[in-house]
Short mmCIF file of C-alpha atoms in Angstrom, two decimals:
data_model
loop_
_atom_site.label_atom_id
_atom_site.label_comp_id
_atom_site.label_asym_id
_atom_site.label_seq_id
_atom_site.Cartn_x
_atom_site.Cartn_y
_atom_site.Cartn_z
CA MET Q 1 206.60 66.08 130.43
CA LYS Q 2 204.27 66.32 127.48
CA THR Q 3 205.36 65.31 124.15
CA TYR Q 4 203.65 66.35 120.78
CA ARG Q 5 205.49 63.98 118.31
CA LYS Q 6 202.27 62.97 116.45
CA SER Q 7 200.86 66.58 116.29
CA HIS Q 8 204.04 67.63 114.84
CA LYS Q 9 203.95 64.97 112.30
CA LEU Q 10 200.36 66.01 111.31
CA PHE Q 11 201.17 69.60 111.23
CA GLU Q 12 203.83 68.78 108.55
CA ALA Q 13 201.51 66.86 106.54
CA ALA Q 14 198.80 69.68 106.82
CA LYS Q 15 201.10 72.19 105.59
CA LYS Q 16 201.44 70.22 102.30
CA VAL Q 17 197.77 70.53 101.56
CA ILE Q 18 196.10 73.18 103.69
CA PRO Q 19 197.42 77.02 103.63
CA GLY Q 20 199.61 77.32 106.95
CA GLY Q 21 198.52 73.75 108.03
CA VAL Q 22 195.10 75.14 109.46
CA ASN Q 23 191.74 76.11 108.04
CA SER Q 24 191.57 79.13 110.40
CA PRO Q 25 194.41 81.32 110.97
CA VAL Q 26 194.27 81.75 114.80
CA ARG Q 27 194.46 77.89 115.03
CA ALA Q 28 197.97 78.14 114.25
CA PHE Q 29 200.36 79.01 116.88
CA LYS Q 30 202.27 81.53 114.91
CA ALA Q 31 201.72 84.45 117.40
CA VAL Q 32 202.75 82.28 120.36
CA GLY Q 33 205.55 80.12 118.80
CA GLY Q 34 205.64 76.50 118.35
CA ASN Q 35 203.25 74.15 116.52
CA PRO Q 36 199.30 73.74 116.84
CA ILE Q 37 198.17 70.57 118.83
CA PHE Q 38 196.02 68.22 116.77
CA ILE Q 39 192.86 67.14 118.64
CA SER Q 40 191.59 63.53 118.70
CA ARG Q 41 188.69 63.89 121.07
CA ALA Q 42 186.74 65.98 123.73
CA LYS Q 43 184.43 65.53 126.60
CA GLY Q 44 183.13 67.89 129.20
CA SER Q 45 185.58 70.54 130.07
CA ARG Q 46 188.61 68.80 128.52
CA ILE Q 47 190.08 68.02 125.01
CA TYR Q 48 192.70 65.43 124.25
CA ASP Q 49 195.32 65.59 121.69
CA VAL Q 50 196.62 62.94 119.39
CA ASP Q 51 199.75 62.33 121.54
CA GLY Q 52 197.22 61.56 124.53
CA ASN Q 53 197.73 64.72 126.31
CA SER Q 54 194.60 66.23 128.02
CA TYR Q 55 193.79 69.80 128.68
CA ILE Q 56 191.11 71.81 130.69
CA ASP Q 57 189.56 73.58 127.62
CA TYR Q 58 188.88 77.36 127.89
CA VAL Q 59 188.88 77.82 123.96
CA LEU Q 60 185.61 75.82 123.74
CA SER Q 61 185.48 75.92 119.80
CA TRP Q 62 185.97 79.68 120.36
CA GLY Q 63 183.12 80.05 122.39
CA PRO Q 64 179.93 77.90 121.04
CA LEU Q 65 180.36 75.04 123.72
CA ILE Q 66 178.60 76.59 126.84
CA LEU Q 67 177.59 73.13 127.78
CA GLY Q 68 181.06 71.57 127.44
CA HIS Q 69 182.16 69.15 124.69
CA ALA Q 70 179.92 66.31 123.77
CA HIS Q 71 177.00 66.92 126.12
CA PRO Q 72 175.12 63.60 126.26
CA LYS Q 73 171.67 65.05 125.61
CA VAL Q 74 173.08 67.13 122.63
CA VAL Q 75 175.06 63.82 121.21
CA LYS Q 76 171.96 61.76 121.78
CA ALA Q 77 169.55 64.26 119.89
CA LEU Q 78 172.22 64.35 117.06
CA LYS Q 79 172.44 60.79 116.52
CA LYS Q 80 168.58 60.58 116.34
CA ALA Q 81 168.49 63.63 113.86
CA ALA Q 82 171.23 62.05 111.67
CA GLU Q 83 169.26 58.82 111.24
CA LYS Q 84 166.51 61.03 109.69
CA GLY Q 85 168.81 62.37 107.23
CA THR Q 86 171.60 65.10 107.29
CA SER Q 87 170.07 67.67 105.05
CA TYR Q 88 166.80 68.17 102.88
CA GLY Q 89 167.28 71.54 101.24
CA ALA Q 90 163.75 72.15 102.34
CA PRO Q 91 161.96 73.70 105.54
CA THR Q 92 161.58 71.74 108.78
CA GLN Q 93 159.74 72.16 111.82
CA LEU Q 94 163.05 72.24 113.68
CA GLU Q 95 163.54 75.84 112.00
CA ILE Q 96 160.57 77.22 113.47
CA GLU Q 97 161.38 75.63 117.00
CA LEU Q 98 164.71 77.22 117.07
CA ALA Q 99 163.48 80.52 115.56
CA ASN Q 100 160.89 80.69 118.28
CA MET Q 101 163.33 80.08 120.87
CA VAL Q 102 165.68 82.69 119.55
CA VAL Q 103 162.83 85.38 119.23
CA LYS Q 104 161.71 84.71 122.58
CA ALA Q 105 165.01 85.16 124.19
CA TYR Q 106 165.39 88.46 122.09
CA PRO Q 107 162.47 90.62 122.10
CA SER Q 108 164.20 93.15 119.61
CA MET Q 109 163.98 90.49 116.95
CA ASP Q 110 160.49 90.22 115.21
CA LYS Q 111 161.66 87.51 112.79
CA VAL Q 112 165.06 85.57 112.29
CA ARG Q 113 166.84 84.04 109.24
CA MET Q 114 169.15 81.10 109.94
CA VAL Q 115 172.42 80.88 108.01
CA ASN Q 116 175.53 78.98 108.37
CA SER Q 117 178.11 81.22 110.21
CA GLY Q 118 178.73 84.40 111.96
CA THR Q 119 180.25 85.95 108.76
CA GLU Q 120 176.93 85.30 106.92
CA ALA Q 121 174.72 86.72 109.51
CA THR Q 122 176.63 90.02 109.60
CA MET Q 123 177.08 90.24 105.90
CA SER Q 124 173.55 89.53 105.30
CA ALA Q 125 172.04 91.96 108.20
CA ILE Q 126 174.39 94.79 106.60
CA ARG Q 127 172.74 94.04 103.11
CA ALA Q 128 169.32 94.12 104.59
CA ALA Q 129 170.14 97.44 106.38
CA ARG Q 130 171.38 98.93 103.18
CA GLY Q 131 168.28 97.83 101.37
CA PHE Q 132 165.85 99.08 104.15
CA THR Q 133 167.74 102.45 104.34
CA LYS Q 134 168.92 102.82 100.56
CA ARG Q 135 172.28 104.10 101.90
CA ASP Q 136 175.63 102.53 101.44
CA ALA Q 137 178.00 103.31 104.25
CA VAL Q 138 178.56 101.42 107.23
CA ILE Q 139 180.05 102.33 110.63
CA LYS Q 140 182.17 99.90 112.38
CA PHE Q 141 184.57 100.09 115.39
CA GLU Q 142 188.37 99.38 115.45
CA GLY Q 143 188.94 95.75 116.85
CA CYS Q 144 185.57 94.48 116.19
CA TYR Q 145 185.62 91.45 114.09
CA HIS Q 146 182.32 90.67 112.19
CA GLY Q 147 183.68 87.81 109.96
CA HIS Q 148 185.63 87.99 106.89
CA ALA Q 149 183.28 89.57 104.36
CA ASP Q 150 184.95 92.24 102.16
CA GLY Q 151 184.36 95.72 103.84
CA LEU Q 152 184.42 94.47 107.27
CA LEU Q 153 188.07 93.44 107.36
CA VAL Q 154 189.01 97.04 107.99
CA LYS Q 155 190.82 97.46 111.36
CA ALA Q 156 189.24 94.02 112.51
CA GLY Q 157 190.09 91.81 115.57
CA SER Q 158 190.43 88.18 115.84
CA GLY Q 159 193.09 86.85 113.59
CA ALA Q 160 193.52 90.33 111.86
CA ALA Q 161 194.57 91.77 115.27
CA THR Q 162 196.64 88.76 116.15
CA PHE Q 163 198.88 89.00 113.16
CA GLY Q 164 198.98 92.82 113.03
CA LEU Q 165 197.00 93.11 109.60
CA PRO Q 166 195.00 96.14 109.89
CA ASP Q 167 193.41 95.61 106.33
CA SER Q 168 193.31 92.71 104.05
CA PRO Q 169 194.97 92.38 100.75
CA GLY Q 170 191.99 91.22 98.22
CA VAL Q 171 189.52 93.83 99.45
CA PRO Q 172 189.08 96.44 96.85
CA GLU Q 173 189.61 99.98 97.89
CA SER Q 174 186.24 100.83 96.12
CA TYR Q 175 184.40 98.70 98.60
CA ALA Q 176 186.07 99.44 101.83
CA LYS Q 177 185.70 103.13 101.05
CA ASN Q 178 182.02 102.49 102.52
CA THR Q 179 183.34 101.22 105.84
CA ILE Q 180 183.64 104.09 108.38
CA THR Q 181 185.94 102.82 111.30
CA LEU Q 182 185.97 104.70 114.78
CA PRO Q 183 187.50 103.94 118.00
CA PHE Q 184 185.36 101.97 120.40
CA ASN Q 185 184.11 103.75 123.43
CA ASN Q 186 184.83 107.24 121.99
CA ILE Q 187 181.37 108.57 121.86
CA GLU Q 188 182.49 111.90 120.58
CA SER Q 189 184.18 110.60 117.52
CA VAL Q 190 180.83 108.82 116.68
CA LYS Q 191 178.91 112.06 117.02
CA ALA Q 192 181.28 113.84 114.88
CA SER Q 193 181.33 111.14 112.18
CA ILE Q 194 177.43 110.83 112.14
CA GLU Q 195 176.91 114.64 112.19
CA LYS Q 196 179.17 114.66 108.99
CA ASN Q 197 177.99 111.53 107.07
CA TRP Q 198 174.41 110.49 108.28
CA LYS Q 199 172.73 110.84 105.10
CA SER Q 200 175.02 107.91 103.59
CA ILE Q 201 175.13 105.72 106.69
CA ALA Q 202 173.02 102.90 106.42
CA CYS Q 203 173.99 101.19 109.70
CA MET Q 204 176.15 100.84 112.59
CA ILE Q 205 177.44 97.17 113.61
CA VAL Q 206 179.08 96.65 116.94
CA GLU Q 207 179.96 93.91 119.28
CA PRO Q 208 178.46 95.38 122.49
CA VAL Q 209 181.41 93.49 124.23
CA VAL Q 210 184.49 93.44 122.08
CA GLY Q 211 185.45 89.68 122.12
CA ASN Q 212 187.81 89.80 119.31
CA ILE Q 213 190.58 91.70 120.68
CA GLY Q 214 190.12 89.85 124.09
CA CYS Q 215 187.41 91.15 126.14
CA VAL Q 216 186.66 94.91 126.02
CA LEU Q 217 183.74 96.38 127.92
CA PRO Q 218 181.60 99.24 126.95
CA LYS Q 219 181.97 102.28 129.11
CA PRO Q 220 179.02 103.11 130.79
CA GLY Q 221 176.52 105.30 128.75
CA PHE Q 222 178.24 104.42 125.53
CA LEU Q 223 175.94 101.78 124.02
CA ASP Q 224 172.94 104.01 125.20
CA ALA Q 225 174.49 106.84 123.27
CA LEU Q 226 174.97 104.71 120.07
CA ARG Q 227 171.30 103.76 120.39
CA GLU Q 228 170.05 107.44 120.66
CA LEU Q 229 172.35 108.54 117.83
CA THR Q 230 171.25 105.85 115.32
CA GLU Q 231 167.68 106.42 116.31
CA LYS Q 232 167.96 110.20 115.76
CA HIS Q 233 169.61 109.64 112.22
CA GLY Q 234 167.64 106.81 110.91
CA ILE Q 235 170.72 104.38 111.13
CA VAL Q 236 170.22 100.73 111.55
CA LEU Q 237 171.91 99.59 114.72
CA ILE Q 238 173.17 96.29 114.32
CA PHE Q 239 174.42 94.25 117.43
CA ASP Q 240 176.83 91.54 116.47
CA GLU Q 241 176.31 89.04 119.35
CA VAL Q 242 177.70 86.09 117.54
CA MET Q 243 180.05 85.89 120.58
CA THR Q 244 178.00 87.63 123.44
CA GLY Q 245 174.79 85.93 122.49
CA PHE Q 246 173.39 83.47 125.07
CA ARG Q 247 176.79 83.79 126.61
CA VAL Q 248 176.93 87.09 128.69
CA SER Q 249 173.44 86.15 129.45
CA TYR Q 250 170.56 84.02 127.98
CA GLY Q 251 169.25 87.31 126.19
CA GLY Q 252 172.71 88.15 125.28
CA ALA Q 253 174.39 91.67 125.80
CA GLN Q 254 171.48 93.62 124.79
CA GLN Q 255 169.43 91.96 127.93
CA PHE Q 256 172.41 92.61 130.31
CA TYR Q 257 172.99 96.41 129.07
CA LYS Q 258 169.14 96.92 128.41
CA ILE Q 259 169.80 98.19 124.93
CA LYS Q 260 167.20 97.07 121.98
CA PRO Q 261 169.01 97.19 118.76
CA ASP Q 262 167.30 97.26 115.52
CA MET Q 263 168.96 93.92 114.28
CA THR Q 264 170.97 91.16 115.88
CA CYS Q 265 173.50 88.78 114.61
CA LEU Q 266 174.08 85.47 116.39
CA GLY Q 267 176.12 82.30 115.99
CA LYS Q 268 178.21 79.88 118.04
CA VAL Q 269 176.06 79.04 121.02
CA ILE Q 270 172.91 78.66 118.97
CA GLY Q 271 174.47 75.91 117.01
CA GLY Q 272 175.58 73.94 119.91
CA GLY Q 273 179.04 73.22 118.26
CA LEU Q 274 177.58 72.92 114.80
CA PRO Q 275 178.06 75.52 111.99
CA VAL Q 276 175.15 78.00 112.24
CA GLY Q 277 174.38 81.74 112.52
CA ALA Q 278 171.43 83.83 112.50
CA TYR Q 279 170.30 87.45 111.87
CA GLY Q 280 167.09 89.06 112.63
CA GLY Q 281 165.41 92.36 113.85
CA LYS Q 282 162.53 94.54 113.45
CA LYS Q 283 159.86 93.11 111.07
CA GLU Q 284 159.99 96.06 108.71
CA ILE Q 285 163.45 95.35 108.18
CA MET Q 286 163.33 91.67 107.93
CA SER Q 287 160.48 92.09 105.57
CA MET Q 288 162.98 93.18 102.94
CA ILE Q 289 164.49 89.61 102.83
CA SER Q 290 163.89 87.50 99.83
CA PRO Q 291 161.37 85.96 99.10
CA GLU Q 292 159.37 88.34 101.23
CA GLY Q 293 161.23 91.33 99.98
CA PRO Q 294 163.86 92.14 97.30
CA VAL Q 295 167.18 91.89 99.37
CA TYR Q 296 168.43 88.60 98.33
CA GLN Q 297 170.13 86.09 100.55
CA ALA Q 298 170.12 82.28 100.37
CA GLY Q 299 172.15 79.09 101.63
CA THR Q 300 171.89 75.47 100.74
CA LEU Q 301 172.50 74.36 104.26
CA SER Q 302 170.84 77.12 106.02
CA GLY Q 303 168.44 75.66 108.76
CA ASN Q 304 170.59 72.35 108.43
CA PRO Q 305 168.38 69.97 110.72
CA LEU Q 306 171.40 68.75 112.40
CA ALA Q 307 172.53 72.38 113.38
CA MET Q 308 168.90 73.14 114.34
CA THR Q 309 168.80 69.92 116.57
CA ALA Q 310 172.08 70.90 118.39
CA GLY Q 311 170.93 74.44 118.89
CA ILE Q 312 167.37 73.51 120.16
CA GLU Q 313 168.84 71.00 122.66
CA THR Q 314 171.68 73.55 123.76
CA LEU Q 315 169.20 76.27 124.45
CA LYS Q 316 166.91 74.00 126.30
CA LEU Q 317 169.60 73.00 128.81
CA ILE Q 318 171.03 76.69 129.26
CA SER Q 319 167.39 78.23 129.70
CA ALA Q 320 167.22 76.61 133.20
CA LYS Q 321 167.58 79.23 135.83
CA VAL Q 322 170.45 77.48 137.48
CA ALA Q 323 172.46 77.44 134.45
CA TYR Q 324 173.64 81.14 134.42
CA LYS Q 325 174.22 80.98 138.36
CA LYS Q 326 176.72 78.19 137.87
CA LEU Q 327 178.29 80.11 135.15
CA GLU Q 328 178.65 83.19 137.29
CA ILE Q 329 179.84 81.27 140.23
CA LEU Q 330 182.69 79.42 138.15
CA SER Q 331 183.43 82.69 136.15
CA SER Q 332 183.91 84.82 139.44
CA ALA Q 333 186.21 82.03 141.07
CA LEU Q 334 188.45 81.99 138.01
CA GLU Q 335 188.44 85.88 137.84
CA ASP Q 336 189.66 86.31 141.61
CA GLY Q 337 192.04 83.35 141.21
CA LEU Q 338 193.70 84.80 137.81
CA ILE Q 339 193.92 88.21 139.38
CA ASP Q 340 195.29 87.02 142.65
CA SER Q 341 197.92 84.58 140.83
CA ALA Q 342 199.25 87.58 138.64
CA LYS Q 343 199.58 89.80 141.73
CA LYS Q 344 201.34 87.14 143.82
CA ALA Q 345 203.58 86.42 140.93
CA GLY Q 346 204.42 90.32 140.29
CA VAL Q 347 202.99 90.45 136.87
CA SER Q 348 201.11 93.36 135.74
CA THR Q 349 197.89 92.18 134.15
CA LYS Q 350 194.31 93.78 133.47
CA PHE Q 351 191.51 91.28 133.59
CA TYR Q 352 188.06 91.89 132.18
CA ARG Q 353 184.96 89.60 132.19
CA ALA Q 354 181.45 89.49 130.73
CA GLY Q 355 179.53 86.78 132.09
CA SER Q 356 181.46 83.71 131.15
CA MET Q 357 183.82 85.14 128.66
CA PHE Q 358 187.03 86.69 129.90
CA CYS Q 359 190.63 87.99 129.11
CA THR Q 360 193.72 88.59 130.99
CA TYR Q 361 195.74 91.44 129.37
CA PHE Q 362 199.49 91.79 129.97
CA THR Q 363 199.47 95.42 130.51
CA ASP Q 364 199.28 98.02 133.26
CA THR Q 365 197.10 100.04 131.04
CA ASP Q 366 193.25 100.03 131.37
CA VAL Q 367 192.06 98.54 128.18
CA VAL Q 368 189.00 100.22 126.76
CA ASP Q 369 189.59 100.03 122.94
CA TYR Q 370 192.02 98.52 120.22
CA SER Q 371 194.91 100.95 120.69
CA THR Q 372 194.93 100.26 124.53
CA ALA Q 373 194.49 96.39 123.91
CA LYS Q 374 197.55 96.65 121.76
CA THR Q 375 199.70 97.82 124.62
CA SER Q 376 199.77 94.25 126.05
CA ASP Q 377 203.11 92.57 126.15
CA THR Q 378 202.73 89.86 123.74
CA ALA Q 379 206.01 88.09 124.54
CA LYS Q 380 204.94 87.74 128.25
CA PHE Q 381 201.59 86.40 126.86
CA SER Q 382 203.43 83.87 124.69
CA LYS Q 383 205.27 82.65 127.85
CA PHE Q 384 202.23 82.38 129.86
CA PHE Q 385 200.44 80.55 127.16
CA SER Q 386 203.12 77.92 126.91
CA GLY Q 387 203.34 77.59 130.57
CA MET Q 388 199.69 76.94 130.82
CA LEU Q 389 199.76 74.26 128.03
CA LYS Q 390 202.46 72.17 129.29
CA ARG Q 391 200.34 72.28 132.64
CA GLY Q 392 197.32 71.05 130.93
CA VAL Q 393 195.53 74.20 130.37
CA ASN Q 394 194.10 75.04 126.83
CA ILE Q 395 193.76 78.95 126.14
CA ALA Q 396 193.49 80.64 122.95
CA PRO Q 397 197.04 80.91 121.18
CA SER Q 398 196.60 84.76 121.14
CA GLN Q 399 196.64 87.73 123.35
CA PHE Q 400 193.60 89.10 121.46
CA GLU Q 401 191.09 86.47 121.72
CA ALA Q 402 188.55 85.80 124.75
CA GLY Q 403 188.54 82.76 126.81
CA PHE Q 404 185.17 81.01 127.86
CA ILE Q 405 183.79 78.88 130.66
CA SER Q 406 181.25 76.13 130.25
CA LEU Q 407 178.84 74.32 132.53
CA ALA Q 408 181.04 71.38 132.21
CA HIS Q 409 183.92 73.12 134.17
CA SER Q 410 184.26 72.14 137.83
CA GLU Q 411 185.48 73.77 141.01
CA ARG Q 412 188.50 71.53 140.70
CA ASP Q 413 189.12 72.55 137.06
CA ILE Q 414 189.12 76.18 138.44
CA GLU Q 415 191.36 75.41 141.18
CA LYS Q 416 193.80 73.54 139.00
CA THR Q 417 193.83 76.43 136.35
CA VAL Q 418 194.60 79.06 139.12
CA ARG Q 419 197.50 76.88 140.29
CA ALA Q 420 198.95 76.47 136.66
CA ALA Q 421 198.29 80.22 136.08
CA TYR Q 422 200.62 81.14 139.07
CA GLU Q 423 203.26 78.93 138.19
CA SER Q 424 203.00 80.23 134.71
CA PHE Q 425 203.03 83.83 135.48
CA LYS Q 426 206.07 83.35 137.39
CA GLU Q 427 207.76 82.31 134.11
CA CYS Q 428 206.78 85.50 132.48
#
C-alpha cells in the first residue's frame, strides 16, 4: 500500500505560496481527485516521489523526454556545459549546431529562431505571419492548444479542456475577435470560413495530431486539404509540432503525413527536458523577423547554452535508425495490451496512437474532434487513473492529455503496465 504523507504535506505548503499549489494547472489532480504527488528524482522510465514510491512514467514531463529521464549522455554534456557558464546573452556555436540539425530534419524550414517555450514559438510564428501577410485574423481548431497567449485561449485543449474552460477571463474580446475557431477534421467548415473571410486571414495554425485533447488523428486528406486551401488564398499554414515534432517521427507529423507547411513550431523534445521552443519556416517569412526584418521578437534566455546542449545530445541519440524502430515496437505492444485489457475487463474504450504518443478514451464513440473527445466518461477515467497510480504507473491526471513512451521503457515495463491496466479497468 502506497502512502503519500510527505506529498500531502508539501502540497499544503505549496498552496500557501503558489496558486493552486502548482505552477501549471494540469499538474494538479483536480480533474481526477486527490492531491498531486511531489517528485524527488527520476531515472530512465521511472520517477520517484518524496515518499519513496516509484512509478513507470508515461507523462515524461508532458512529452520532451523521448530518451527517458536523466539519460547519462545528456547529463554528462550538461555538466560540462554548465561549467562553462549558464547563460551569456550572446550568440554561441551551439545555437548554430542545433539550428542546422532542426533545419535538416524539417525541409520546410529554411531558417529557425530559438525561443524558450512552445507558447513563445506559436505566438511569435503568428506575429511573423501577420507581418508577412499584413492581415490580422487567425484560424485555429477547437481543442488544439497552442500555448497560453491571448487570442489562442479560445476553445483550447490541455488544461482548458481538462477544467472545462472554453475561454479564459483576462483575454480582451477585442483581441480574441481575430481568432476564428473551427472544428478539427471538418474540411467543409474550413472551406466555408475561408471563402467568406480569406482577405483578413493571416494564418491557420493547427496541431497536425491533436495532442492536447488526448490524441486525435487527422482524417485522411484533411491536412492535404488545409495545405491546398491556404496556398490558394495566400494564408500562412503553421504546423504546431511542439508535441509531435521529433515524436511522431524524426521529421515530425509533417514528414509522417507528407505535408509541407509554411511555418513550424517546435518545443519539448528539442530541449531534451530543458525549457526551449523554436519556430521557423520559409525564408521570405523568416526574413520578416528582427533584426533582419521589422517584426520584433526577442528573449533574454533564447538559445540558452544548456538548453542547446541538451537538445543537441538528444537529437544525436534519436537520429539513430534503431531509435524509432524501438519506439514503434514498444508503442505497438502497449497499444495491443491496453486495447486487449479493456476488452477483457468489459470497458468500452477507444485507443489512438501517433508514433509514441497515445490516448485511451473512455467512450464507445469514434474520437475525431473536440466534441467527440468530450463524450468520454471522465469519472471512469478518474478511477482508472487512481488504479494505475496505486499500481505504480504514472499517466497524465486528465482524460484530455496524451501519454508518451520513451527509449528507456522496456518490454518488462510494458508488460507490467498492461497488467496494471487490466486490474484498473476492472475497477472502472
